CSV table of C-alpha atoms and ligand atoms in Angstrom, one decimal:
chain,number,residue,atom,x,y,z
A,1,MET,CA,10.1,-27.4,36.1
A,2,GLU,CA,12.9,-29.7,35.2
A,3,LEU,CA,10.8,-31.0,32.6
A,4,LEU,CA,9.8,-27.8,31.1
A,5,ILE,CA,13.4,-26.6,30.9
A,6,LYS,CA,14.3,-29.8,29.1
A,7,GLU,CA,11.3,-29.3,26.7
A,8,THR,CA,12.3,-25.6,26.3
A,9,ALA,CA,16.1,-26.6,25.6
A,10,LYS,CA,14.7,-28.9,22.8
A,11,LEU,CA,12.5,-26.2,21.4
A,12,ILE,CA,15.5,-23.8,21.3
A,13,LYS,CA,18.1,-26.4,19.6
A,14,GLN,CA,15.3,-27.3,16.9
A,15,SER,CA,14.3,-23.5,16.1
A,16,LYS,CA,16.0,-22.1,13.2
A,17,PHE,CA,15.3,-18.6,14.6
A,18,THR,CA,15.2,-17.6,18.3
A,19,ILE,CA,14.7,-14.3,19.9
A,20,ALA,CA,14.9,-13.0,23.4
A,21,PHE,CA,12.7,-10.2,24.3
A,22,THR,CA,14.0,-8.7,27.6
A,23,GLY,CA,12.5,-6.2,30.1
A,24,ALA,CA,13.6,-4.5,33.4
A,25,GLY,CA,13.3,-7.9,35.4
A,26,ILE,CA,16.5,-9.5,33.7
A,27,SER,CA,18.5,-6.5,35.2
A,28,VAL,CA,16.9,-6.7,38.8
A,29,GLU,CA,19.6,-9.1,39.9
A,30,SER,CA,22.5,-6.7,38.5
A,31,GLY,CA,21.2,-4.2,41.1
A,32,VAL,CA,18.9,-2.0,38.8
A,33,PRO,CA,15.6,-1.9,39.9
A,34,PRO,CA,12.4,-2.1,37.9
A,35,PHE,CA,9.9,1.0,37.4
A,36,ARG,CA,6.8,-1.0,38.4
A,37,GLY,CA,6.1,-3.3,41.4
A,38,GLU,CA,6.9,-3.0,45.0
A,39,HIS,CA,10.3,-1.9,44.7
A,40,GLY,CA,10.0,0.0,41.7
A,41,LEU,CA,11.5,3.2,40.8
A,42,TRP,CA,8.0,4.9,40.4
A,43,ASN,CA,7.2,4.4,44.1
A,44,LYS,CA,10.2,6.7,44.7
A,45,TYR,CA,10.2,9.1,41.7
A,46,ASP,CA,7.8,11.0,39.6
A,47,PRO,CA,7.6,9.8,36.1
A,48,LYS,CA,7.2,13.3,34.8
A,49,VAL,CA,11.0,13.7,35.1
A,50,LEU,CA,11.1,11.4,32.1
A,51,ASP,CA,8.2,13.2,30.3
A,52,LEU,CA,9.7,14.9,27.1
A,53,GLY,CA,7.4,17.9,27.4
A,54,TYR,CA,8.2,18.5,31.1
A,55,PHE,CA,12.0,18.0,30.4
A,56,ASN,CA,12.1,20.6,27.7
A,57,GLU,CA,10.6,23.3,30.2
A,58,ASN,CA,12.3,21.9,33.3
A,59,GLY,CA,15.5,20.3,32.0
A,60,ALA,CA,17.7,21.5,35.1
A,61,GLU,CA,15.3,20.1,37.7
A,62,CYS,CA,14.7,16.7,35.7
A,63,TRP,CA,18.6,16.1,35.5
A,64,GLN,CA,18.8,16.1,39.4
A,65,TYR,CA,16.8,12.9,39.4
A,66,ILE,CA,18.0,11.7,36.1
A,67,ARG,CA,21.6,11.8,37.4
A,68,GLU,CA,20.5,10.0,40.5
A,69,ILE,CA,18.6,7.3,38.8
A,70,PHE,CA,20.6,6.5,35.7
A,71,TYR,CA,24.2,7.7,36.5
A,72,ASP,CA,24.7,7.3,40.3
A,73,PHE,CA,23.0,3.9,41.0
A,74,PHE,CA,22.7,2.5,37.6
A,75,ALA,CA,26.6,3.3,36.9
A,76,ASP,CA,28.0,0.5,38.5
A,77,ALA,CA,25.8,-2.5,37.5
A,78,LYS,CA,27.3,-5.6,36.0
A,79,PRO,CA,25.6,-8.2,33.7
A,80,ASN,CA,24.4,-11.1,35.6
A,81,LYS,CA,24.2,-14.9,34.8
A,82,ALA,CA,21.0,-14.0,32.8
A,83,HIS,CA,22.7,-11.7,30.5
A,84,GLU,CA,25.9,-13.9,30.2
A,85,VAL,CA,23.7,-17.0,29.1
A,86,LEU,CA,22.0,-15.1,26.3
A,87,ALA,CA,25.4,-14.0,25.3
A,88,GLU,CA,26.6,-17.5,25.1
A,89,MET,CA,23.6,-18.8,23.2
A,90,GLU,CA,24.4,-16.2,20.5
A,91,LYS,CA,28.0,-17.8,20.5
A,92,HIS,CA,26.5,-21.1,19.9
A,93,THR,CA,24.2,-19.8,17.2
A,94,LEU,CA,21.3,-20.9,19.4
A,95,LEU,CA,20.3,-17.0,19.6
A,96,ASN,CA,19.5,-14.7,16.7
A,97,ALA,CA,18.6,-11.6,18.4
A,98,VAL,CA,18.1,-9.7,21.6
A,99,ILE,CA,15.4,-7.2,21.7
A,100,THR,CA,15.4,-5.2,24.8
A,101,GLN,CA,13.6,-2.4,26.4
A,102,ASN,CA,16.4,-1.8,28.6
A,103,ILE,CA,18.7,1.0,28.5
A,104,ASP,CA,21.3,0.0,30.7
A,105,ASN,CA,23.7,-1.5,28.2
A,106,LEU,CA,24.2,-4.8,30.2
A,107,HIS,CA,23.5,-7.1,27.1
A,108,PHE,CA,26.3,-5.5,25.3
A,109,GLU,CA,28.6,-5.6,28.2
A,110,ALA,CA,27.9,-9.4,28.6
A,111,GLY,CA,29.1,-9.9,24.9
A,112,SER,CA,25.8,-9.9,23.0
A,113,ARG,CA,26.3,-8.5,19.8
A,114,THR,CA,22.8,-8.6,17.9
A,115,VAL,CA,21.0,-6.3,20.2
A,116,TYR,CA,18.1,-4.1,19.1
A,117,GLU,CA,17.6,-1.2,21.9
A,118,PHE,CA,13.9,-0.5,21.6
A,119,HIS,CA,14.2,2.2,24.1
A,120,GLY,CA,17.7,3.6,23.3
A,121,ASN,CA,20.6,3.6,25.7
A,122,SER,CA,21.7,5.6,28.8
A,123,LYS,CA,25.3,5.3,28.1
A,124,LYS,CA,24.8,8.0,25.5
A,125,LEU,CA,23.7,11.8,25.7
A,126,LYS,CA,22.7,13.8,22.9
A,127,CYS,CA,22.5,17.6,21.8
A,128,ARG,CA,18.9,18.0,20.3
A,129,LYS,CA,20.1,21.1,18.8
A,130,CYS,CA,23.3,20.0,16.9
A,131,GLY,CA,23.0,16.2,16.9
A,132,ARG,CA,26.4,16.0,18.8
A,133,ILE,CA,26.7,12.7,20.6
A,134,TYR,CA,28.5,12.3,23.9
A,135,GLU,CA,29.8,9.2,26.0
A,136,ALA,CA,28.1,9.5,29.4
A,137,ALA,CA,31.3,8.4,30.9
A,138,GLU,CA,33.1,11.7,29.3
A,139,ILE,CA,30.7,14.0,31.0
A,140,ASP,CA,31.4,15.5,34.3
A,141,MET,CA,28.1,15.0,36.3
A,142,SER,CA,29.1,17.1,39.3
A,143,THR,CA,27.7,19.9,37.5
A,144,ILE,CA,24.2,19.6,36.0
A,145,PRO,CA,22.6,19.9,33.8
A,146,PRO,CA,25.1,18.7,31.3
A,147,LEU,CA,25.6,21.3,28.4
A,148,CYS,CA,26.7,20.7,24.8
A,149,ILE,CA,30.1,22.3,24.4
A,150,ASP,CA,29.3,23.6,20.9
A,151,ASP,CA,26.1,25.5,21.4
A,152,GLY,CA,25.4,25.4,25.5
A,153,GLU,CA,22.0,23.3,25.0
A,154,ILE,CA,21.0,20.8,27.8
A,155,LEU,CA,21.9,17.5,26.8
A,156,LYS,CA,19.4,14.7,26.8
A,157,PRO,CA,20.1,10.9,27.7
A,158,ASP,CA,19.8,8.9,24.5
A,159,PHE,CA,16.8,6.8,25.7
A,160,ILE,CA,13.3,7.7,24.9
A,161,PHE,CA,11.1,9.7,27.1
A,162,PHE,CA,7.6,9.5,27.6
A,163,GLY,CA,6.0,11.3,24.5
A,164,GLU,CA,8.8,10.2,22.1
A,165,GLY,CA,9.0,7.6,19.2
A,166,ILE,CA,10.7,4.5,19.0
A,167,PRO,CA,14.2,4.7,17.2
A,168,GLN,CA,13.3,3.8,13.7
A,169,GLU,CA,15.8,1.3,13.0
A,170,ALA,CA,15.7,-0.7,16.2
A,171,TYR,CA,11.8,-1.0,15.6
A,172,ASP,CA,12.2,-2.2,12.1
A,173,ASN,CA,14.8,-4.6,13.2
A,174,SER,CA,12.9,-5.8,16.1
A,175,PHE,CA,9.6,-6.5,14.1
A,176,GLU,CA,11.5,-8.2,11.4
A,177,ALA,CA,13.1,-10.5,13.9
A,178,ALA,CA,9.8,-11.2,15.6
A,179,GLU,CA,8.3,-12.1,12.1
A,180,ALA,CA,11.2,-14.6,11.6
A,181,ALA,CA,11.1,-16.2,15.0
A,182,GLU,CA,10.1,-19.6,15.7
A,183,VAL,CA,10.9,-19.4,19.4
A,184,CYS,CA,10.5,-16.1,21.4
A,185,LEU,CA,11.9,-16.0,25.1
A,186,ILE,CA,10.1,-13.2,27.0
A,187,ILE,CA,12.4,-12.5,30.1
A,188,GLY,CA,11.2,-10.0,32.9
A,189,SER,CA,8.7,-7.8,31.2
A,190,THR,CA,5.4,-7.0,32.5
A,191,GLY,CA,4.0,-6.5,29.1
A,192,GLU,CA,2.3,-3.1,29.9
A,193,VAL,CA,4.6,-1.0,27.9
A,194,THR,CA,3.4,-0.5,24.4
A,195,PRO,CA,4.5,-0.7,21.5
A,196,ALA,CA,7.4,-2.8,22.8
A,197,SER,CA,4.8,-5.6,24.0
A,198,PHE,CA,3.7,-5.9,20.5
A,199,VAL,CA,7.1,-7.5,19.4
A,200,PRO,CA,6.5,-10.8,21.3
A,201,ARG,CA,2.8,-10.7,20.3
A,202,THR,CA,3.8,-10.3,16.8
A,203,ALA,CA,6.1,-13.6,17.2
A,204,LYS,CA,3.2,-15.5,18.6
A,205,GLN,CA,0.9,-14.1,15.7
A,206,GLN,CA,3.7,-15.7,13.3
A,207,GLY,CA,3.6,-19.0,14.9
A,208,ALA,CA,6.5,-18.7,17.2
A,209,THR,CA,6.4,-20.5,20.7
A,210,ILE,CA,6.6,-18.4,23.5
A,211,ILE,CA,8.4,-19.1,26.6
A,212,GLU,CA,8.2,-16.8,29.3
A,213,ILE,CA,10.7,-16.5,32.3
A,214,ASN,CA,9.6,-14.4,35.2
A,215,PRO,CA,8.8,-15.2,38.9
A,216,GLU,CA,5.3,-13.6,38.4
A,217,GLU,CA,2.5,-13.8,36.1
A,218,THR,CA,2.2,-11.0,33.6
A,219,LEU,CA,-0.2,-9.7,30.9
A,220,PHE,CA,1.5,-12.3,28.6
A,221,THR,CA,1.2,-15.2,30.6
A,222,ARG,CA,-2.4,-16.1,30.0
A,223,GLN,CA,-2.5,-14.4,26.5
A,224,ILE,CA,0.4,-15.6,24.6
A,225,THR,CA,3.0,-17.7,26.6
A,226,ASP,CA,3.1,-21.6,25.9
A,227,ILE,CA,5.7,-22.2,28.7
A,228,HIS,CA,6.0,-20.3,31.7
A,229,LEU,CA,9.4,-20.9,33.5
A,230,LYS,CA,8.6,-19.4,36.9
A,231,GLY,CA,11.6,-18.0,38.6
A,232,LYS,CA,14.2,-15.5,38.4
A,233,ALA,CA,16.0,-15.0,35.1
A,234,SER,CA,19.4,-15.9,36.3
A,235,ASP,CA,18.3,-19.2,38.0
A,236,VAL,CA,16.2,-20.3,35.1
A,237,LEU,CA,18.6,-19.3,32.2
A,238,GLU,CA,21.6,-21.1,34.2
A,239,LYS,CA,19.5,-24.1,34.5
A,240,LEU,CA,18.2,-24.0,30.6
A,241,ALA,CA,22.3,-23.3,29.9
A,242,ALA,CA,22.9,-26.8,31.4
A,243,HIS,CA,20.9,-28.4,28.7
A,244,LEU,CA,22.0,-26.1,26.0
A,245,PHE,CA,25.8,-26.2,25.7
B,301,NAD,P1,8.8,-3.3,34.4
B,301,NAD,O1,9.5,-2.6,35.6
B,301,NAD,O2,7.4,-3.1,34.1
B,301,NAD,O3,8.6,-5.1,35.2
B,301,NAD,C1,9.6,-5.9,35.3
B,301,NAD,C2,9.1,-7.2,35.3
B,301,NAD,O4,10.2,-8.3,35.7
B,301,NAD,C3,8.1,-7.8,36.0
B,301,NAD,O5,7.0,-8.7,35.6
B,301,NAD,C4,8.5,-8.7,37.4
B,301,NAD,O6,7.8,-9.7,37.7
B,301,NAD,C5,9.9,-9.0,36.7
B,301,NAD,N1,11.2,-9.4,37.4
B,301,NAD,C6,11.3,-9.0,38.5
B,301,NAD,N2,12.4,-9.5,38.9
B,301,NAD,C7,12.8,-10.4,38.1
B,301,NAD,C8,13.9,-11.6,37.9
B,301,NAD,N3,15.0,-11.5,38.9
B,301,NAD,N4,13.8,-12.2,37.0
B,301,NAD,C9,12.9,-12.1,35.7
B,301,NAD,N5,12.0,-11.2,36.1
B,301,NAD,C10,11.9,-10.6,37.1
B,301,NAD,O7,9.6,-3.7,33.2
B,301,NAD,P2,9.2,-3.7,31.7
B,301,NAD,O8,7.9,-4.4,31.2
B,301,NAD,O9,10.5,-3.9,31.2
B,301,NAD,O10,8.9,-2.1,31.4
B,301,NAD,C11,9.3,-0.8,32.2
B,301,NAD,C12,9.9,0.0,31.0
B,301,NAD,O11,11.1,0.7,32.1
B,301,NAD,C13,10.9,-0.7,30.0
B,301,NAD,O12,10.4,0.2,29.0
B,301,NAD,C14,12.2,-0.2,30.2
B,301,NAD,O13,12.7,0.6,29.3
B,301,NAD,C15,12.4,0.7,31.6
B,301,NAD,N6,13.3,0.3,32.6
B,301,NAD,C16,14.6,-0.1,32.2
B,301,NAD,C17,15.6,-0.5,33.2
B,301,NAD,C18,16.8,-0.9,32.7
B,301,NAD,O14,17.4,-0.6,31.9
B,301,NAD,N7,17.3,-1.8,33.6
B,301,NAD,C19,15.2,-0.4,34.5
B,301,NAD,C20,13.8,0.1,34.9
B,301,NAD,C21,12.9,0.2,33.7
């Protein structure tokens, strides 16, 4: 492992454009559970509460679960060492962009600045009638569903639901970065969610070296990964940081 870490550090230092593609796994050590796997959220909740069609018809019911998942126990999550090392890499100009599938805002809270949120962000709510945006922190979640104060419409979290398209700007920025990448870190993602998983695949097609950080093997591992640093994101990135700064 130590040799692979050293080799990865060398590749990152030599690279003119490095990106990190992150999934739910990077936030597990912040206490945010992933969707899939043994302790995944989908063992406890029905994914239909995040289906756009179902939400349109049953907003009040969906909000009971949405509040519990995203605003009760996600709310206190703090960035962990893995988020911090990525932010530090950006400051040292060793990382050009973070492309995240996560909606927990933890990369920004850790200090990363160039972050493309492929699936949006849970810290904002949106009125789909008038377009007004609310900070989740300013909403009284004791009464649900939360309503727009201008027109009484049920607010929707500003992350994408099943059946919704990817925000255009994040999509364009992510693929542009993937095409420019010489090194692409994939951290804590199963690779099962499309089109997000096409981002590191595009980087690979354009010649990037793919470094995967995950305690498990994933769809990426055999197909596109060049170096698999097997372990938890915070442990591996802490070790990597020792060779970078
Ligand atoms: P996933 O839930 O499908 O898979 C998580 C991956 O993380 C697995 O491969 C697992 O082995 C790995 N993992 C677990 N613990 C880890 C650790 N400590 N360090 C590194 N890796 C670890 O996640 P996904 O592929 O990102 O896709 C799920 C979708 O769910 C995403 O689209 C995302 O939007 C959403 N999601 C987001 C959050 C969040 O914002 N934090 C949480 C749950 C789900």
